[in-house]
mmCIF file of C-alpha atoms in Angstrom:
data_model
loop_
_atom_site.group_PDB
_atom_site.id
_atom_site.type_symbol
_atom_site.label_atom_id
_atom_site.label_comp_id
_atom_site.label_asym_id
_atom_site.label_seq_id
_atom_site.Cartn_x
_atom_site.Cartn_y
_atom_site.Cartn_z
ATOM 1 C CA UNK R 91 48.852 152.320 71.341
ATOM 2 C CA UNK R 92 51.883 153.489 73.301
ATOM 3 C CA UNK R 93 53.401 156.673 71.924
ATOM 4 C CA UNK R 94 57.132 156.938 72.498
ATOM 5 C CA UNK R 95 58.396 160.512 72.292
ATOM 6 C CA UNK R 96 60.824 161.143 69.447
ATOM 7 C CA UNK R 97 64.077 163.013 69.700
ATOM 8 C CA UNK R 98 63.829 166.536 68.341
ATOM 9 C CA UNK R 99 65.024 167.063 64.799
ATOM 10 C CA UNK R 100 68.430 168.716 64.433
ATOM 11 C CA UNK R 101 68.458 172.498 64.912
ATOM 12 C CA UNK R 102 67.421 174.750 62.028
ATOM 13 C CA UNK R 103 70.037 174.779 59.295
ATOM 14 C CA UNK R 104 71.461 171.369 60.307
ATOM 15 C CA UNK R 105 70.624 168.552 57.868
ATOM 16 C CA UNK R 106 68.659 165.565 59.148
ATOM 17 C CA UNK R 107 71.356 162.993 58.382
ATOM 18 C CA UNK R 108 70.366 159.328 58.491
ATOM 19 C CA UNK R 109 72.214 156.068 57.913
ATOM 20 C CA UNK R 110 70.716 153.444 55.585
ATOM 21 C CA UNK R 111 69.674 151.512 58.722
ATOM 22 C CA UNK R 112 68.081 154.640 60.222
ATOM 23 C CA UNK R 113 66.091 155.387 57.070
ATOM 24 C CA UNK R 114 64.964 151.746 56.882
ATOM 25 C CA UNK R 115 63.811 151.956 60.517
ATOM 26 C CA UNK R 116 61.802 155.130 59.835
ATOM 27 C CA UNK R 117 60.175 153.617 56.754
ATOM 28 C CA UNK R 118 59.334 150.387 58.621
ATOM 29 C CA UNK R 119 57.719 152.391 61.417
ATOM 30 C CA UNK R 120 55.727 154.370 58.851
ATOM 31 C CA UNK R 121 54.464 151.127 57.267
ATOM 32 C CA UNK R 122 53.449 149.826 60.714
ATOM 33 C CA UNK R 123 51.547 153.044 61.434
ATOM 34 C CA UNK R 124 49.835 152.913 58.032
ATOM 35 C CA UNK R 125 48.677 149.364 58.808
ATOM 36 C CA UNK R 126 47.417 150.480 62.237
ATOM 37 C CA UNK R 127 45.560 153.397 60.630
ATOM 38 C CA UNK R 128 43.889 151.030 58.157
ATOM 39 C CA UNK R 129 42.926 148.662 60.983
ATOM 40 C CA UNK R 130 41.423 151.477 63.043
ATOM 41 C CA UNK R 131 39.522 152.886 60.080
ATOM 42 C CA UNK R 132 38.020 149.436 59.524
ATOM 43 C CA UNK R 133 36.549 149.260 63.047
ATOM 44 C CA UNK R 134 32.840 149.803 63.514
ATOM 45 C CA UNK R 135 32.645 153.522 64.351
ATOM 46 C CA UNK R 136 29.430 153.103 66.372
ATOM 47 C CA UNK R 137 30.843 150.569 68.802
ATOM 48 C CA UNK R 138 34.292 152.069 69.411
ATOM 49 C CA UNK R 139 33.673 155.740 68.610
ATOM 50 C CA UNK R 140 35.685 157.594 71.291
ATOM 51 C CA UNK R 141 38.554 155.091 71.515
ATOM 52 C CA UNK R 142 38.728 154.822 67.742
ATOM 53 C CA UNK R 143 38.755 158.614 67.304
ATOM 54 C CA UNK R 144 41.520 159.081 69.900
ATOM 55 C CA UNK R 145 43.618 156.300 68.420
ATOM 56 C CA UNK R 146 43.160 157.574 64.858
ATOM 57 C CA UNK R 147 44.134 161.098 65.912
ATOM 58 C CA UNK R 148 47.322 159.766 67.500
ATOM 59 C CA UNK R 149 48.177 157.571 64.518
ATOM 60 C CA UNK R 150 47.551 160.381 62.013
ATOM 61 C CA UNK R 151 49.807 162.715 64.018
ATOM 62 C CA UNK R 152 52.571 160.086 64.141
ATOM 63 C CA UNK R 153 52.254 159.404 60.404
ATOM 64 C CA UNK R 154 52.484 163.135 59.664
ATOM 65 C CA UNK R 155 55.559 163.519 61.924
ATOM 66 C CA UNK R 156 57.297 160.465 60.460
ATOM 67 C CA UNK R 157 56.464 161.597 56.940
ATOM 68 C CA UNK R 158 58.179 164.924 57.640
ATOM 69 C CA UNK R 159 61.224 163.132 59.058
ATOM 70 C CA UNK R 160 61.503 160.805 56.076
ATOM 71 C CA UNK R 161 61.036 163.736 53.666
ATOM 72 C CA UNK R 162 63.757 165.774 55.399
ATOM 73 C CA UNK R 163 66.178 162.835 55.711
ATOM 74 C CA UNK R 164 69.579 163.200 54.072
ATOM 75 C CA UNK R 165 70.894 159.696 53.476
ATOM 76 C CA UNK R 166 74.599 159.268 54.164
ATOM 77 C CA UNK R 167 76.069 155.912 53.246
ATOM 78 C CA UNK R 168 78.801 155.230 55.822
ATOM 79 C CA UNK R 169 80.619 153.033 53.312
ATOM 80 C CA UNK R 170 81.419 156.170 51.326
ATOM 81 C CA UNK R 171 83.117 157.935 54.225
ATOM 82 C CA UNK R 172 86.910 158.219 54.529
ATOM 83 C CA UNK R 173 87.771 155.169 56.610
ATOM 84 C CA UNK R 174 90.660 156.776 58.449
ATOM 85 C CA UNK R 175 88.577 159.568 59.983
ATOM 86 C CA UNK R 176 85.537 159.758 62.260
ATOM 87 C CA UNK R 177 82.557 160.898 60.214
ATOM 88 C CA UNK R 178 78.822 160.306 60.264
ATOM 89 C CA UNK R 179 78.133 156.558 60.452
ATOM 90 C CA UNK R 180 81.490 155.706 62.024
ATOM 91 C CA UNK R 181 81.862 153.050 64.678
ATOM 92 C CA UNK R 182 84.442 154.470 67.036
ATOM 93 C CA UNK R 183 86.226 152.481 69.733
ATOM 94 C CA UNK R 184 87.632 154.643 72.539
ATOM 95 C CA UNK R 185 89.409 154.150 75.829
ATOM 96 C CA UNK R 186 89.302 156.512 78.808
ATOM 97 C CA UNK R 187 92.391 157.992 80.434
ATOM 98 C CA UNK R 188 94.720 155.328 81.797
ATOM 99 C CA UNK R 189 92.326 152.661 80.542
ATOM 100 C CA UNK R 190 89.545 153.892 82.848
ATOM 101 C CA UNK R 191 86.202 152.183 82.280
ATOM 102 C CA UNK R 192 87.746 149.977 79.600
ATOM 103 C CA UNK R 193 87.018 150.281 75.946
ATOM 104 C CA UNK R 194 83.697 151.553 74.660
ATOM 105 C CA UNK R 195 82.293 151.613 71.163
ATOM 106 C CA UNK R 196 80.006 154.270 69.764
ATOM 107 C CA UNK R 197 78.327 154.571 66.403
ATOM 108 C CA UNK R 198 77.528 158.065 65.150
ATOM 109 C CA UNK R 199 73.995 158.033 63.749
ATOM 110 C CA UNK R 200 70.987 160.248 63.016
ATOM 111 C CA UNK R 201 68.772 161.670 65.756
ATOM 112 C CA UNK R 202 65.979 159.137 65.168
ATOM 113 C CA UNK R 203 68.374 156.220 65.316
ATOM 114 C CA UNK R 204 70.187 157.217 68.511
ATOM 115 C CA UNK R 205 70.006 154.593 71.256
ATOM 116 C CA UNK R 206 72.461 155.147 74.116
ATOM 117 C CA UNK R 207 72.307 151.585 75.558
ATOM 118 C CA UNK R 208 73.391 150.264 72.129
ATOM 119 C CA UNK R 209 76.107 152.906 71.840
ATOM 120 C CA UNK R 210 74.348 154.672 68.958
ATOM 121 C CA UNK R 211 74.864 158.403 69.518
ATOM 122 C CA UNK R 212 73.272 161.240 67.552
ATOM 123 C CA UNK R 213 75.701 163.231 65.431
ATOM 124 C CA UNK R 214 74.581 166.418 67.199
ATOM 125 C CA UNK R 215 75.440 165.077 70.669
ATOM 126 C CA UNK R 216 78.445 166.558 72.533
ATOM 127 C CA UNK R 217 80.320 163.243 72.398
ATOM 128 C CA UNK R 218 79.777 162.800 68.665
ATOM 129 C CA UNK R 219 80.794 166.410 67.983
ATOM 130 C CA UNK R 220 84.014 165.833 69.967
ATOM 131 C CA UNK R 221 84.813 162.685 67.944
ATOM 132 C CA UNK R 222 83.957 163.964 64.446
ATOM 133 C CA UNK R 223 87.015 164.666 62.307
ATOM 134 C CA UNK R 224 89.393 162.739 64.574
ATOM 135 C CA UNK R 225 91.581 159.761 63.669
ATOM 136 C CA UNK R 226 92.968 156.649 65.367
ATOM 137 C CA UNK R 227 95.438 157.716 68.053
ATOM 138 C CA UNK R 228 93.843 161.127 68.587
ATOM 139 C CA UNK R 229 92.762 162.177 72.066
ATOM 140 C CA UNK R 230 89.545 164.078 72.657
ATOM 141 C CA UNK R 231 88.153 165.830 75.690
ATOM 142 C CA UNK R 232 84.435 165.622 76.263
ATOM 143 C CA UNK R 233 82.295 167.012 79.038
ATOM 144 C CA UNK R 234 80.043 164.380 80.564
ATOM 145 C CA UNK R 235 77.791 164.341 83.626
ATOM 146 C CA UNK R 236 80.834 162.914 85.430
ATOM 147 C CA UNK R 237 82.944 165.915 84.402
ATOM 148 C CA UNK R 238 85.672 166.281 81.795
ATOM 149 C CA UNK R 239 86.745 163.001 80.299
ATOM 150 C CA UNK R 240 89.772 162.293 78.113
ATOM 151 C CA UNK R 241 89.293 159.605 75.468
ATOM 152 C CA UNK R 242 91.764 158.015 73.091
ATOM 153 C CA UNK R 243 90.471 156.844 69.722
ATOM 154 C CA UNK R 244 91.517 153.231 69.221
ATOM 155 C CA UNK R 245 89.609 152.281 66.061
ATOM 156 C CA UNK R 246 87.386 153.765 63.360
ATOM 157 C CA UNK R 247 85.236 151.442 61.238
ATOM 158 C CA UNK R 248 82.156 151.682 59.033
ATOM 159 C CA UNK R 249 79.270 149.359 58.132
ATOM 160 C CA UNK R 250 79.969 146.757 55.520
ATOM 161 C CA UNK R 251 77.775 146.004 52.522
ATOM 162 C CA UNK R 252 76.411 142.900 54.307
ATOM 163 C CA UNK R 253 75.157 145.088 57.169
ATOM 164 C CA UNK R 254 73.337 147.553 54.889
ATOM 165 C CA UNK R 255 69.553 146.989 55.378
ATOM 166 C CA UNK R 256 68.739 148.677 52.064
ATOM 167 C CA UNK R 257 70.478 145.869 50.161
#
């Protein structure tokens, strides 16, 4: 079993916000781990003792960690957010200064859901913090590894009911 490190939970005092999709992903992973635990517990302990013990220890630790994350999750339905302002769950389209690097789209999500290649950024990230509370037409300055970058907000949208994995 390959163990992928998880992002740290938000700092103390900051809620563990999740989107409906993010909570569904956590719960699906927990179900997968429960099935793996059951499979491992069903193996003949005499034949696979050391491998089985190591794998079970890893699975139990992951289940415990995921259980804590699900228990601490604060579900925020993006559909309930004000659609004219960047809030948690927003899909924000931006353009760099003078059209540099074209348009990019980011979705502000929970820490467990963040996936930079997909444009899903954690709400505690510097970019998300710079965008939160802004509206279409606003400019924001964000510090990136490339230096200070000016972005113009072109569009703010939220998930539709059809995209909600919780039904």
